[in-house]
Amino acid sequence: AIESVSALEIVDCRLDPTLRVTVRTAGGACGTADVPCGRSTGSHEAVERRDGDDRFHGRGVEGAVETVETEIDPALAGLDVTDQRAVDRALDELDGTNDRSRLGGNTTTGVSLATAVAAADAVGLPLYRYLGRADVGSLPVPLFDVIEGGELAESGLAFQEHQLIPVGADSISEVVRMCAETYSVLGDLLEERYDARSRNVGVEGGYTPPITDPRDAFDLALAAAEEAGYGGSFALGIDAAASHFYDPESGTYAVLEEPFDRGELLEFYADLEDAYPLVSIEDPLEENDLEGTAELTRSLEAQIVGDDLFVTDPDRLRDGIERGAGDALLLKVNQVGTLTEALEAADLARRNGYDLQVSERSGQTPDTWLAELAVGLSATQIKTGVTRGERTEQYNRLLEIERALGDGAALADPPWE
Ligand code: PGA
Ligand code: ZN
């Protein structure tokens, strides 16, 4: 049974305050989880709780720490730590809002995840095994965000992520090597073509060259793969994060010099798919355009991933499924605020033939519950940046899990395989 829930104000990779929550049981089990934080957020996400005072420009989480220790701790005391649903239901009732604005989505996310980590400890299993039970066996294919733009970098590119996606590989160790070798060649190419400053990285550890056309990013990434000896072994993906270059007043999208209307943007995606091995497009249109997203899902081969579109919310996903919008779910636990709801969204996605991509946030810590969750859910895909410790630790954890699974480990089959 849960004995105590405590929290500490720590800082994430942006030196932004966040929560580290610890759950202890009467039997001596213990679990800790750090809470991630987005910047390029969807408007329908669970609301974060921040202090709004003079510390950290208002971004402190001392209020959330106090809430954990004075309100949540007594409410959860005595509950079975392995009954995740009961814990999350208690959080839900205590919060009493539709958007988690009273306790804070960051607060509930931390408590919910720390509960699962403590439960895994209580039953003596690694988290991926506790979450996945007997089904564990496949490892997610990573999408490497090698060139950044949008809200997460000052490159000049409108699309937020330009991803290299390994195809036909057999193991995590192989894809990590493929990415590492290609990434370093890409750095050299950028330095030759532009200047050494292009090697500076954005929030997810991808490069930030002074380019404005996504086709240049694709050409450079593919050239680097070729030169590294991996021609044909990588496909391409983007996270357009289109809400962030959409102007609601004119209804246009600022991708290139001349703004696109919706039809022109849809055509642009079709042209990109014709010209490049583009297999994945996340948030191609602004977050409320389910119709346009459905049109694109029908007309393109590439998978269409919903991030800001669905915000890991079973209700929004259900809506999207009914209208045929997208065919993959981006899963971010803190968008919805509890593990139970995130698992519900994953389940709903799977039952309706949607692929599953477990995702980092731009603000996070080296806590590897993310890699564990991706394996535990048998997600076919994981998105966790490229360099910087809080990203590479996820790859390192996947390498450990791959070794632990031994012969039982296989790389999953996303739709492009
Ligand atoms: P975020 O960005 O964590 O800032 O929301 C990542 C993404 O859009 O996928
Ligand atoms: Zn996104």
Coordinates of N, CA and C in Angstrom, one line a residue, residues 191-320:
E191 N 29.0 22.4 -41.9 CA 30.1 23.4 -41.7 C 30.7 23.8 -43.0
E192 N 30.9 22.8 -43.9 CA 31.4 23.1 -45.3 C 30.5 24.1 -46.0
R193 N 29.2 23.8 -46.0 CA 28.3 24.5 -46.9 C 28.0 25.9 -46.3
Y194 N 27.9 26.0 -44.9 CA 27.5 27.2 -44.3 C 28.6 27.7 -43.4
D195 N 28.5 27.5 -42.1 CA 29.7 27.9 -41.3 C 29.6 27.0 -40.0
A196 N 30.6 27.1 -39.2 CA 30.7 26.2 -38.0 C 29.5 26.4 -37.1
R197 N 28.9 27.6 -37.1 CA 27.8 27.8 -36.2 C 26.6 26.9 -36.5
S198 N 26.5 26.4 -37.8 CA 25.4 25.5 -38.1 C 25.5 24.2 -37.2
R199 N 26.6 24.0 -36.6 CA 26.7 22.8 -35.8 C 26.0 23.0 -34.4
N200 N 25.7 24.2 -34.1 CA 25.0 24.5 -32.8 C 23.7 23.7 -32.9
V201 N 23.3 23.2 -31.7 CA 22.1 22.4 -31.7 C 20.9 23.1 -31.0
G202 N 19.7 22.6 -31.4 CA 18.5 23.1 -30.8 C 18.1 22.3 -29.6
V203 N 16.9 22.5 -29.1 CA 16.5 21.9 -27.9 C 16.5 20.3 -27.9
E204 N 16.3 19.7 -29.1 CA 16.3 18.3 -29.1 C 17.6 17.7 -29.6
G205 N 18.6 18.6 -29.7 CA 20.0 18.1 -30.0 C 20.2 18.0 -31.5
G206 N 19.3 18.5 -32.4 CA 19.5 18.5 -33.8 C 20.2 19.8 -34.2
Y207 N 20.8 19.8 -35.4 CA 21.5 21.0 -35.9 C 20.5 22.1 -36.3
T208 N 21.1 23.3 -36.4 CA 20.3 24.5 -36.7 C 20.9 25.3 -37.8
P209 N 21.1 24.8 -39.0 CA 21.7 25.5 -40.1 C 20.8 26.7 -40.5
P210 N 21.4 27.7 -41.1 CA 20.7 28.9 -41.6 C 20.0 28.6 -42.9
I211 N 19.0 27.8 -42.9 CA 18.2 27.5 -44.1 C 16.8 27.7 -43.9
T212 N 16.0 27.9 -44.9 CA 14.6 28.2 -44.7 C 13.7 27.2 -45.5
D213 N 14.3 26.4 -46.3 CA 13.5 25.5 -47.1 C 13.6 24.0 -46.6
P214 N 12.5 23.3 -46.3 CA 12.7 22.0 -45.7 C 13.3 21.0 -46.7
R215 N 13.2 21.4 -48.1 CA 13.8 20.5 -49.1 C 15.4 20.5 -48.9
D216 N 15.9 21.7 -48.5 CA 17.4 21.7 -48.3 C 17.8 20.8 -47.1
A217 N 16.9 20.8 -46.1 CA 17.2 20.0 -44.9 C 17.2 18.5 -45.3
F218 N 16.2 18.1 -46.1 CA 16.1 16.8 -46.6 C 17.3 16.4 -47.4
D219 N 17.7 17.3 -48.4 CA 18.8 17.0 -49.3 C 20.1 16.8 -48.4
L220 N 20.3 17.6 -47.4 CA 21.5 17.5 -46.6 C 21.5 16.3 -45.8
A221 N 20.3 15.9 -45.2 CA 20.3 14.7 -44.4 C 20.5 13.5 -45.2
L222 N 19.9 13.4 -46.4 CA 20.1 12.3 -47.3 C 21.6 12.2 -47.8
A223 N 22.1 13.4 -48.1 CA 23.5 13.4 -48.5 C 24.5 12.8 -47.4
A224 N 24.2 13.2 -46.2 CA 25.0 12.8 -45.1 C 24.9 11.2 -44.9
A225 N 23.6 10.7 -45.1 CA 23.4 9.3 -45.0 C 24.2 8.6 -46.0
E226 N 24.1 9.1 -47.3 CA 24.9 8.5 -48.4 C 26.4 8.5 -48.1
E227 N 26.9 9.6 -47.7 CA 28.3 9.7 -47.4 C 28.8 8.8 -46.3
A228 N 27.9 8.6 -45.3 CA 28.2 7.8 -44.2 C 28.1 6.3 -44.5
G229 N 27.7 6.0 -45.7 CA 27.6 4.6 -46.1 C 26.2 4.0 -45.9
Y230 N 25.2 4.9 -45.6 CA 23.8 4.4 -45.3 C 22.8 4.9 -46.3
G231 N 23.3 5.1 -47.6 CA 22.3 5.4 -48.7 C 21.2 4.4 -48.7
G232 N 20.0 4.8 -48.8 CA 18.8 3.9 -48.8 C 18.5 3.3 -47.5
S233 N 19.2 3.5 -46.5 CA 18.9 2.9 -45.2 C 18.2 3.9 -44.2
F234 N 17.9 5.1 -44.7 CA 17.1 6.0 -44.0 C 15.9 6.6 -44.8
A235 N 14.8 6.6 -44.2 CA 13.7 7.4 -44.8 C 13.6 8.7 -44.1
L236 N 12.6 9.6 -44.4 CA 12.5 10.9 -43.8 C 11.2 11.1 -43.2
G237 N 11.2 12.0 -42.1 CA 9.9 12.3 -41.5 C 10.0 13.8 -41.1
I238 N 8.8 14.4 -40.9 CA 8.8 15.7 -40.3 C 7.8 15.8 -39.2
D239 N 8.1 16.7 -38.2 CA 7.1 17.2 -37.3 C 6.9 18.6 -37.8
A240 N 5.8 18.8 -38.6 CA 5.5 20.2 -39.0 C 5.2 21.1 -37.9
A241 N 4.4 20.6 -36.9 CA 3.9 21.4 -35.8 C 3.2 22.7 -36.4
A242 N 2.3 22.4 -37.3 CA 1.8 23.5 -38.2 C 1.0 24.6 -37.4
S243 N 0.4 24.3 -36.3 CA -0.3 25.4 -35.5 C 0.7 26.6 -35.3
H244 N 2.0 26.3 -35.2 CA 2.9 27.3 -34.8 C 3.4 28.2 -35.9
F245 N 3.0 27.9 -37.2 CA 3.3 28.8 -38.3 C 2.0 29.1 -39.0
Y246 N 0.9 28.9 -38.3 CA -0.5 29.2 -38.9 C -1.0 30.5 -38.4
D247 N -1.5 31.3 -39.4 CA -2.1 32.6 -39.0 C -3.6 32.5 -39.1
P248 N -4.3 32.4 -38.0 CA -5.7 32.2 -38.0 C -6.5 33.3 -38.7
E249 N -5.9 34.5 -38.7 CA -6.6 35.6 -39.3 C -6.8 35.5 -40.8
S250 N -5.6 35.1 -41.4 CA -5.7 35.0 -42.9 C -5.9 33.5 -43.3
G251 N -5.8 32.6 -42.3 CA -5.9 31.2 -42.6 C -4.8 30.7 -43.5
T252 N -3.6 31.3 -43.3 CA -2.5 30.9 -44.2 C -1.3 30.3 -43.3
Y253 N -0.4 29.6 -44.0 CA 0.7 29.0 -43.3 C 2.0 29.5 -43.8
A254 N 2.9 30.0 -42.9 CA 4.2 30.6 -43.3 C 5.3 29.5 -43.4
V255 N 5.4 28.8 -44.5 CA 6.4 27.8 -44.6 C 7.6 28.3 -45.4
L256 N 7.3 28.8 -46.7 CA 8.3 29.4 -47.5 C 8.0 30.9 -47.5
E257 N 8.7 31.6 -48.4 CA 8.6 33.1 -48.5 C 7.1 33.5 -48.6
E258 N 6.4 33.0 -49.6 CA 5.0 33.3 -49.9 C 4.1 32.4 -49.0
P259 N 3.2 33.0 -48.2 CA 2.4 32.1 -47.4 C 1.5 31.2 -48.2
F260 N 1.3 29.9 -47.7 CA 0.5 28.9 -48.4 C -0.9 29.1 -47.8
D261 N -2.0 28.9 -48.7 CA -3.3 28.6 -48.1 C -3.3 27.1 -47.8
R262 N -4.4 26.7 -47.3 CA -4.5 25.3 -46.8 C -4.3 24.3 -48.0
G263 N -4.9 24.6 -49.2 CA -4.8 23.8 -50.3 C -3.4 23.7 -50.8
E264 N -2.7 24.9 -50.8 CA -1.3 24.9 -51.3 C -0.4 24.1 -50.4
L265 N -0.7 24.2 -49.1 CA 0.1 23.4 -48.1 C -0.1 21.9 -48.3
L266 N -1.3 21.5 -48.6 CA -1.6 20.1 -48.8 C -0.9 19.6 -50.1
E267 N -0.9 20.5 -51.1 CA -0.1 20.1 -52.3 C 1.4 20.0 -52.1
F268 N 1.9 20.9 -51.2 CA 3.3 20.9 -50.9 C 3.7 19.6 -50.3
Y269 N 2.9 19.1 -49.3 CA 3.2 17.8 -48.7 C 3.2 16.7 -49.8
A270 N 2.2 16.8 -50.7 CA 2.1 15.7 -51.8 C 3.4 15.8 -52.6
D271 N 3.8 17.0 -53.0 CA 5.1 17.2 -53.8 C 6.3 16.6 -53.0
L272 N 6.3 16.9 -51.7 CA 7.4 16.4 -50.9 C 7.4 14.9 -50.9
E273 N 6.2 14.3 -50.8 CA 6.2 12.8 -50.8 C 6.6 12.2 -52.2
D274 N 6.3 13.0 -53.2 CA 6.7 12.5 -54.6 C 8.2 12.6 -54.7
A275 N 8.8 13.6 -54.2 CA 10.2 13.8 -54.5 C 11.2 13.1 -53.5
Y276 N 10.7 12.8 -52.3 CA 11.5 12.3 -51.2 C 10.9 11.0 -50.6
P277 N 11.8 10.2 -49.9 CA 11.3 9.0 -49.2 C 10.7 9.5 -47.9
L278 N 9.6 10.3 -48.0 CA 9.0 10.9 -46.8 C 7.9 9.9 -46.3
V279 N 8.1 9.3 -45.1 CA 7.2 8.3 -44.6 C 6.4 8.7 -43.4
S280 N 6.6 9.9 -42.8 CA 5.9 10.3 -41.6 C 5.8 11.8 -41.5
I281 N 4.5 12.3 -41.3 CA 4.3 13.7 -41.2 C 3.4 13.9 -39.9
E282 N 4.0 14.7 -39.0 CA 3.3 14.9 -37.7 C 2.7 16.3 -37.8
D283 N 1.4 16.5 -37.3 CA 0.7 17.7 -37.2 C 0.9 18.6 -38.5
P284 N 0.4 18.0 -39.7 CA 0.6 18.7 -40.9 C -0.2 20.0 -41.0
L285 N -1.3 20.1 -40.3 CA -2.2 21.3 -40.4 C -2.4 21.8 -39.0
E286 N -3.0 23.0 -38.8 CA -3.3 23.5 -37.5 C -4.1 22.5 -36.7
E287 N -4.0 22.6 -35.4 CA -4.5 21.5 -34.5 C -6.0 21.2 -34.5
N288 N -6.8 22.1 -35.0 CA -8.2 21.9 -35.1 C -8.7 21.4 -36.4
D289 N -7.8 21.3 -37.4 CA -8.3 21.0 -38.8 C -8.3 19.5 -39.0
L290 N -9.3 18.8 -38.4 CA -9.5 17.4 -38.5 C -9.8 17.0 -40.0
E291 N -10.6 17.9 -40.6 CA -11.0 17.6 -42.0 C -9.8 17.5 -43.0
G292 N -9.0 18.6 -42.9 CA -7.8 18.7 -43.8 C -6.9 17.5 -43.5
T293 N -6.7 17.2 -42.2 CA -5.8 16.1 -41.8 C -6.4 14.8 -42.3
A294 N -7.7 14.6 -42.3 CA -8.3 13.4 -42.9 C -8.1 13.3 -44.4
E295 N -8.2 14.5 -45.0 CA -8.0 14.5 -46.5 C -6.5 14.0 -46.8
L296 N -5.6 14.6 -46.1 CA -4.2 14.2 -46.3 C -3.9 12.7 -45.9
T297 N -4.6 12.2 -44.9 CA -4.4 10.8 -44.5 C -4.9 9.9 -45.6
R298 N -6.0 10.3 -46.3 CA -6.5 9.5 -47.4 C -5.6 9.6 -48.6
S299 N -5.0 10.8 -48.9 CA -4.3 11.0 -50.2 C -2.8 10.6 -50.1
L300 N -2.2 10.6 -49.0 CA -0.8 10.3 -48.9 C -0.5 8.9 -48.4
E301 N 0.6 8.3 -48.8 CA 1.1 7.0 -48.3 C 1.7 7.2 -46.9
A302 N 2.4 8.4 -46.7 CA 3.1 8.6 -45.4 C 2.1 8.5 -44.3
Q303 N 2.6 8.1 -43.1 CA 1.8 8.1 -41.9 C 1.5 9.5 -41.5
I304 N 0.4 9.8 -41.0 CA 0.0 11.1 -40.5 C -0.1 11.0 -38.9
V305 N 0.8 11.6 -38.2 CA 0.8 11.5 -36.7 C 0.1 12.7 -36.1
G306 N -0.7 12.4 -35.1 CA -1.4 13.5 -34.4 C -0.8 13.8 -33.0
D307 N -0.2 15.0 -32.9 CA 0.4 15.4 -31.6 C -0.5 16.5 -31.0
D308 N -0.3 17.7 -31.3 CA -1.3 18.8 -30.9 C -2.7 18.5 -31.3
L309 N -2.8 17.7 -32.4 CA -4.1 17.3 -32.9 C -4.9 16.5 -31.9
F310 N -4.3 15.5 -31.2 CA -5.0 14.6 -30.3 C -4.7 14.9 -28.8
V311 N -3.5 15.5 -28.6 CA -3.0 15.7 -27.2 C -3.2 14.5 -26.3
T312 N -3.0 13.3 -26.8 CA -3.0 12.0 -26.0 C -4.4 11.9 -25.3
D313 N -5.4 12.6 -25.8 CA -6.7 12.6 -25.1 C -7.6 11.6 -25.8
P314 N -8.1 10.6 -25.0 CA -9.0 9.6 -25.7 C -10.2 10.2 -26.4
D315 N -10.7 11.3 -25.8 CA -11.9 11.9 -26.5 C -11.6 12.6 -27.8
R316 N -10.5 13.3 -27.8 CA -10.0 13.9 -29.1 C -9.6 12.9 -30.1
L317 N -9.0 11.8 -29.6 CA -8.6 10.8 -30.5 C -9.8 10.1 -31.2
R318 N -10.8 9.8 -30.3 CA -12.0 9.2 -30.8 C -12.7 10.0 -31.9
D319 N -12.7 11.3 -31.7 CA -13.2 12.2 -32.7 C -12.4 12.1 -34.0
G320 N -11.1 12.1 -33.9 CA -10.2 12.0 -35.1 C -10.4 10.6 -35.8

